[in-house]
C-alpha positions in Angstrom: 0.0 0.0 0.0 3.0 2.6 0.9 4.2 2.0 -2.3 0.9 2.5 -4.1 1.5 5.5 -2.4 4.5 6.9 -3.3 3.8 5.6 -7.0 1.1 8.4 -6.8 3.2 11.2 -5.0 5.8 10.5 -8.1 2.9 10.9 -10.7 1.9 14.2 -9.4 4.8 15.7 -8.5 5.8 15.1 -12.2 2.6 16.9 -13.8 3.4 20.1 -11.7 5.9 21.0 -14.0 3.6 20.8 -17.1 1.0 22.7 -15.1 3.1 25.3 -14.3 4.5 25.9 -18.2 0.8 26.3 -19.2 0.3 28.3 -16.9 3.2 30.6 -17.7 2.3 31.2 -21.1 -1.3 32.4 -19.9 0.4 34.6 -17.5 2.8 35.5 -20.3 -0.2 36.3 -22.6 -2.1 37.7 -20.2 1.1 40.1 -19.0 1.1 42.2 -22.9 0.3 45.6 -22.7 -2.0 47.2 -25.0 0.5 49.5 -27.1 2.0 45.5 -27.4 -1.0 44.7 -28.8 -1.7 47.1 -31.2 1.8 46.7 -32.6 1.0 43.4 -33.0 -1.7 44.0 -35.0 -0.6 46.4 -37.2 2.8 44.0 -37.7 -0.4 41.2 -39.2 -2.3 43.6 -40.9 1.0 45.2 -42.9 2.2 41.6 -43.9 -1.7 40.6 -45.1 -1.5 43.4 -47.1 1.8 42.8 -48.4 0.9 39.3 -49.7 -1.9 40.3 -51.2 -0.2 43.3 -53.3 2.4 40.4 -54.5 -0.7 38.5 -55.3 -2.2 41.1 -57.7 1.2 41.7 -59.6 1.7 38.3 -60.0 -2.1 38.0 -61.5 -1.2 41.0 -63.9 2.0 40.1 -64.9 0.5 36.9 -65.9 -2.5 38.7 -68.0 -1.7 37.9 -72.2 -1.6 41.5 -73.8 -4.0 41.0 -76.0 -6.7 41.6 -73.1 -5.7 45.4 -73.3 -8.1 46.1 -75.9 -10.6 44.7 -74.0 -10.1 46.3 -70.8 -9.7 49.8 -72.7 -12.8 49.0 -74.0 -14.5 47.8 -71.0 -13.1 51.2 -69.2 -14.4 53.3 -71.8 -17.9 52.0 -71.4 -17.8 50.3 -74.9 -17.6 46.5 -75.6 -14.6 45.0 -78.1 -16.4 45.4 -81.7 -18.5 48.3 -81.0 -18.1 51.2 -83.6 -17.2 54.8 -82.2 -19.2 57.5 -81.9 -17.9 59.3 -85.2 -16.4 62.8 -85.3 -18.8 65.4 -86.3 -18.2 66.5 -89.7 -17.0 70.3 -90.3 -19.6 72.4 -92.6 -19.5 72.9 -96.1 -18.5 76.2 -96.9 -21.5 78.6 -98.2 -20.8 78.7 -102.2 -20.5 82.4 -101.7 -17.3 82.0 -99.7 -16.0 79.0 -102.3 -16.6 80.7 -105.4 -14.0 82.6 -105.8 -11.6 80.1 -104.9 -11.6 78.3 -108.1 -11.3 81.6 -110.3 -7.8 82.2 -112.1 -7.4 86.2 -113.0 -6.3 86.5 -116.3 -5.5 83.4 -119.0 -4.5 79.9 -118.4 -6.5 76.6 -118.2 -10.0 76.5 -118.4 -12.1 73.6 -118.1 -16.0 73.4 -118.0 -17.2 76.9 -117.3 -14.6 77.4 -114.3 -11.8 80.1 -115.0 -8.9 78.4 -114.1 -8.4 75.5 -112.3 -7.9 76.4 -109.2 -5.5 75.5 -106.3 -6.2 72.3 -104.5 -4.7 71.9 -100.9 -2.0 69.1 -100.2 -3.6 66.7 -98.6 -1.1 64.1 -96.2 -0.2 60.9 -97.3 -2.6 58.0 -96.4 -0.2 56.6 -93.9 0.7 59.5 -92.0 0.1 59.0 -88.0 -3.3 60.7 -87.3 -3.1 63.9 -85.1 0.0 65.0 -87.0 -0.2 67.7 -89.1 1.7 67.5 -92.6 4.4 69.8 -93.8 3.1 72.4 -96.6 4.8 71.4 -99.9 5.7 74.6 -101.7 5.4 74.1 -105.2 7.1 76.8 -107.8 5.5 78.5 -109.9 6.1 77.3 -114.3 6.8 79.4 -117.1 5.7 78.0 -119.9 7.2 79.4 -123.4 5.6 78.8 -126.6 7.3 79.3 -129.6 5.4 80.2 -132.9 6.0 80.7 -136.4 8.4 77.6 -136.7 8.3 75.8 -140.3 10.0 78.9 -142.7 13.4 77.5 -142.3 16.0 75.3 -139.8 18.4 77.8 -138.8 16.1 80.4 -137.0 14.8 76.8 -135.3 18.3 75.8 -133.7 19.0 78.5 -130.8 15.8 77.7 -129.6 16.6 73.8 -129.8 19.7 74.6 -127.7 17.8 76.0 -124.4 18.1 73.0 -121.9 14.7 73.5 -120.5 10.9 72.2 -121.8 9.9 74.3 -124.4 6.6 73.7 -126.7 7.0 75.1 -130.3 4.0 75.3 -132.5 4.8 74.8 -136.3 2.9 76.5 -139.1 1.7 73.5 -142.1 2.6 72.8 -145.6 5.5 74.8 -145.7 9.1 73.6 -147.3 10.6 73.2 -143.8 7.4 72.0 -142.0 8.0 68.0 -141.5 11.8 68.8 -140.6 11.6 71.1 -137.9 8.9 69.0 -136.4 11.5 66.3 -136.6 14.3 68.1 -135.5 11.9 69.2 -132.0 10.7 65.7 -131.9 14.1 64.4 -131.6 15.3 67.4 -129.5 12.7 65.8 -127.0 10.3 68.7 -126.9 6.9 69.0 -126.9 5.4 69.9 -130.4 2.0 71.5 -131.4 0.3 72.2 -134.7 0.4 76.3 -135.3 -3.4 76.2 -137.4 -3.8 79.0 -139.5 -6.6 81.3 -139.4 -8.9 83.9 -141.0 -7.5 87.6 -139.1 -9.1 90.7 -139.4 -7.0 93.1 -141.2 -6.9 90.7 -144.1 -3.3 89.7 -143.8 -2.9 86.3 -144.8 -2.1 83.5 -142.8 -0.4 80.9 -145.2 -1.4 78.1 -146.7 -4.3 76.1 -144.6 -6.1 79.3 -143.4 -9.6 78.5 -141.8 -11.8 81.0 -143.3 -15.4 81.3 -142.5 -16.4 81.2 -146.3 -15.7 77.4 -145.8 -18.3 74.8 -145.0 -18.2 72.7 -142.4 -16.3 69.6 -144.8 -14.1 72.1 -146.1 -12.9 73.4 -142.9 -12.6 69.8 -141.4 -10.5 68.8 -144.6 -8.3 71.8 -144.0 -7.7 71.1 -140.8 -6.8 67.4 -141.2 -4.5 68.3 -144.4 -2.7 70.9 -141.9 -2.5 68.1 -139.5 -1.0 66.2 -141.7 2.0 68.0 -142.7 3.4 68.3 -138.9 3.8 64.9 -137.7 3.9 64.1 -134.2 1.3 67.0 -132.3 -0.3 66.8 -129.5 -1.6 70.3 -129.4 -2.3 73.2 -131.2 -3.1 76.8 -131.2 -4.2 79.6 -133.6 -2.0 81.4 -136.0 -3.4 84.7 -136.2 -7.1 84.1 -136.0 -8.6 87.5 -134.7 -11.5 86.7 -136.9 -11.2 83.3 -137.0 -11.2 82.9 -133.0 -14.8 84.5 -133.5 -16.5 82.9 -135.6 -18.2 80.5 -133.1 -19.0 77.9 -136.4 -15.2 77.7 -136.8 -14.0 77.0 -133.1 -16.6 75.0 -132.3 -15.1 72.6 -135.6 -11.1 73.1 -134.4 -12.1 72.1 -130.8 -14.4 68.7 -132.4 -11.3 68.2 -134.1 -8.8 68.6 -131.1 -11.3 66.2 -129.1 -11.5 62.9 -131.7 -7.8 63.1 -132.0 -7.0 63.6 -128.5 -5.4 67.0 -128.9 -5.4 69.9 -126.3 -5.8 73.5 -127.8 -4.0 76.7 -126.6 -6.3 79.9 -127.6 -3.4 82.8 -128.4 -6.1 85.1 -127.7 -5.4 87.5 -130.7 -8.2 88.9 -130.5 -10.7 90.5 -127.3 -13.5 89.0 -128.6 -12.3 85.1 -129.0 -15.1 82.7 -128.4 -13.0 79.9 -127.2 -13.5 79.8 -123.8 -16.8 80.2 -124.4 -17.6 76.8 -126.7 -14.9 74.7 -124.7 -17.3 75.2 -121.9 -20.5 74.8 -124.1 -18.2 71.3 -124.8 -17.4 70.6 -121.2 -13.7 70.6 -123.2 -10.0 71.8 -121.2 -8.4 74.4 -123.0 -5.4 77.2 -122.6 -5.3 80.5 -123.3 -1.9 82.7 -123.5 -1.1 84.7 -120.6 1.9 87.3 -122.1 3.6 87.7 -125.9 7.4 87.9 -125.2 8.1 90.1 -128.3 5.5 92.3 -129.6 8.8 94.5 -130.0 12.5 92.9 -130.3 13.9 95.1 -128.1 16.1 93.4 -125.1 14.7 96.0 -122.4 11.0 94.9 -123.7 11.7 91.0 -123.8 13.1 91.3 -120.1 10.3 93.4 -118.9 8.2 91.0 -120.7 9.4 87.9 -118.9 9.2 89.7 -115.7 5.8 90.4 -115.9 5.3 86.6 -117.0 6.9 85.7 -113.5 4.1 87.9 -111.6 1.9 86.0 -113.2 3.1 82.9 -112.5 3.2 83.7 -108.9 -0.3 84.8 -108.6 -2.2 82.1 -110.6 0.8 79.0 -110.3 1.7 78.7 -113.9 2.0 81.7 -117.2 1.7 80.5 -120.9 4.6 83.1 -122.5 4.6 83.1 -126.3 7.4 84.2 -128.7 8.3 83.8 -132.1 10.9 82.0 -134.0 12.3 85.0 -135.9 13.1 87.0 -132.9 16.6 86.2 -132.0 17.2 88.4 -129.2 14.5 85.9 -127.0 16.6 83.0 -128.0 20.1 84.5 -126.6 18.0 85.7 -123.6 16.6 82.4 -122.7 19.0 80.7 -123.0 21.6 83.0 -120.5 18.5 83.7 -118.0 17.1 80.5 -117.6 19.5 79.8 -114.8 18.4 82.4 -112.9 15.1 82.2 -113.3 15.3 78.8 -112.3 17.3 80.1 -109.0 14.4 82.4 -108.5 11.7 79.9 -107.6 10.3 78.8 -111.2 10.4 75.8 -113.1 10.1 75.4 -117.5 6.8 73.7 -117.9 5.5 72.5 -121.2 1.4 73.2 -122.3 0.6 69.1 -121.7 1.8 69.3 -118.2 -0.1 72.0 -117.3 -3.4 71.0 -118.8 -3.0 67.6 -117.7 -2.2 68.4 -113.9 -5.2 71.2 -114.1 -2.6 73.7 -112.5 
């Protein structure tokens, strides 16, 4: 029995120990102030939140990028596929304030009714980033020179062939030395135009192939495609005189039915106030040109250079001037051809008729 005893002394003098730990850590627990405490709490909190900011970069890093469409869509309170709203679309201007936009003072192309062809903006290249806006191209104003008379003979032809810029001569038909200097320009590689005689008013004559408007309409359409003959290679013409010609409206109106089956432009030299040219071409819905300054009424150097000058104002104001001169005045070929450098250093560019009527400028 005594040891029964002390068996059970043993036993309970070995759980004190255990009772007394637990009991510690209560009184341990039970000891932490409450600035412990809160420190403690804010120590959990800060970690929770820690883990959970770790969490949500892990999430986005892990997002493909093709679900950026989708949430900028989402954001924007449209769905992927969903059309914009479009821009709203600026007025038209009132025709009162576009009018006068599309008129050219003085000669040059006309097409349709509308003097002159106007000046379109330039517009930016398809592929240009939106929202950027395009540099202004400047674009130099062309001199176009016209020589007439050609056709009388080669050597009054060559200066002129010499002056390294386009240059459109206009060569007169059926005389000795028409089919050569049209082959001589031709290979020269400038532009060549038929020089079309016709009726004047002071009863000068023309030459051979005069348009008179004693002809009927066969007999005018034969003279014209005998004239056209004799100068191979044109892709123009203009009129030779033709103050009275250019006003008989029964005569143009055949020229310009001509000019249209065979695919030729026509340049109105505007010899006379009264021309009716304009006037039919629009009646035809047909492009024409019309001369904008003679280079040598007089042979004089001071009025050739005064001339040109007055060609360049044009040329500034309306983008291109149609200068003509004539074969026999030599003085216009040595000027030409030692100013043409400068001129070019001034701004302009040598432009023939077909590139003119064919850009609208």
């Amino acid at each position: 029995m005594r040891k029964n005893s002390g068996s059970s002394k043993q036993t309970q003098s070995k759980r004190k120990p255990a009772g007394s730990r637990s009991g510690s850590r209560r009184s341990s627990g039970a000891s932490l102030t409450p600035a412990a405490k809160r420190e403690r709490f804010v120590r959990n909190i800060t970690a929770l939140l820690a883990v959970i900011v770790l969490a949500l970069a892990g999430i986005y890093l892990l997002i493909p990028s093709g679900t950026d469409q989708s949430i900028a869509a989402r954001d924007s309170g449209r769905g992927v596929g969903e059309s914009e709203t479009p821009l709203p679309v600026p007025a038209e201007p009132r025709a009162d304030e576009s009018a006068g936009a599309a008129e050219e003072s003085g000669s040059g192309y006309r097409d349709s009714g509308v003097t002159g062809a106007g000046k379109s903006a330039e517009t930016p290249a398809s592929g240009e980033p939106e929202g950027e806006a395009a540099l202004p191209v400047k674009i130099r104003p062309k001199l176009v020179v016209v020589i007439d008379d050609v056709g009388y003979n080669v050597e009054g032809l060559k200066p002129f062939l010499e002056i390294p810029v386009p240059v459109t001569f206009a060569v007169l038909p059926r005389l000795d030395y028409s089919r050569e200097t049209a082959r001589l320009i031709s290979d020269a590689g400038q532009e060549l135009i038929l020089h079309l005689p016709m009726e004047s008013q002071n009863g000068q004559d023309p030459g051979p192939g005069t348009l008179r408007s004693n002809m009927s309409g066969d007999e005018l359409l034969r003279e014209i495609q005998g004239n056209a003959a004799t100068v191979p290679g044109i892709i123009g013409m203009n009129n030779h005189m033709g103050s009275k010609g250019t006003e008989d409206r029964r005569i143009v109106r055949e020229v310009l039915e001509y000019a249209r089956r065979d695919s030729l432009f026509f340049l109105d030299s505007r010899t006379s106030p009264q021309t009716v040219v304009p006037e039919i071409a629009r009646d035809m819905n047909m492009k024409i040109l019309e001369r904008d300054i003679f280079l040598d009424n007089s042979q004089d150097t001071g009025y050739i250079m005064e001339a040109l000058e007055k060609g360049k104002a044009v040329a500034r104001d309306q983008g291109h001037a149609i200068l003509i001169g004539h074969v026999w005045t030599e003085e216009l070929a040595e000027i030409l051809l030692e100013n043409y450098p400068f001129i070019m250093e001034e701004g302009f560019d040598f432009a023939t008729l077909s590139s003119i009527i064919m850009k609208g400028e």
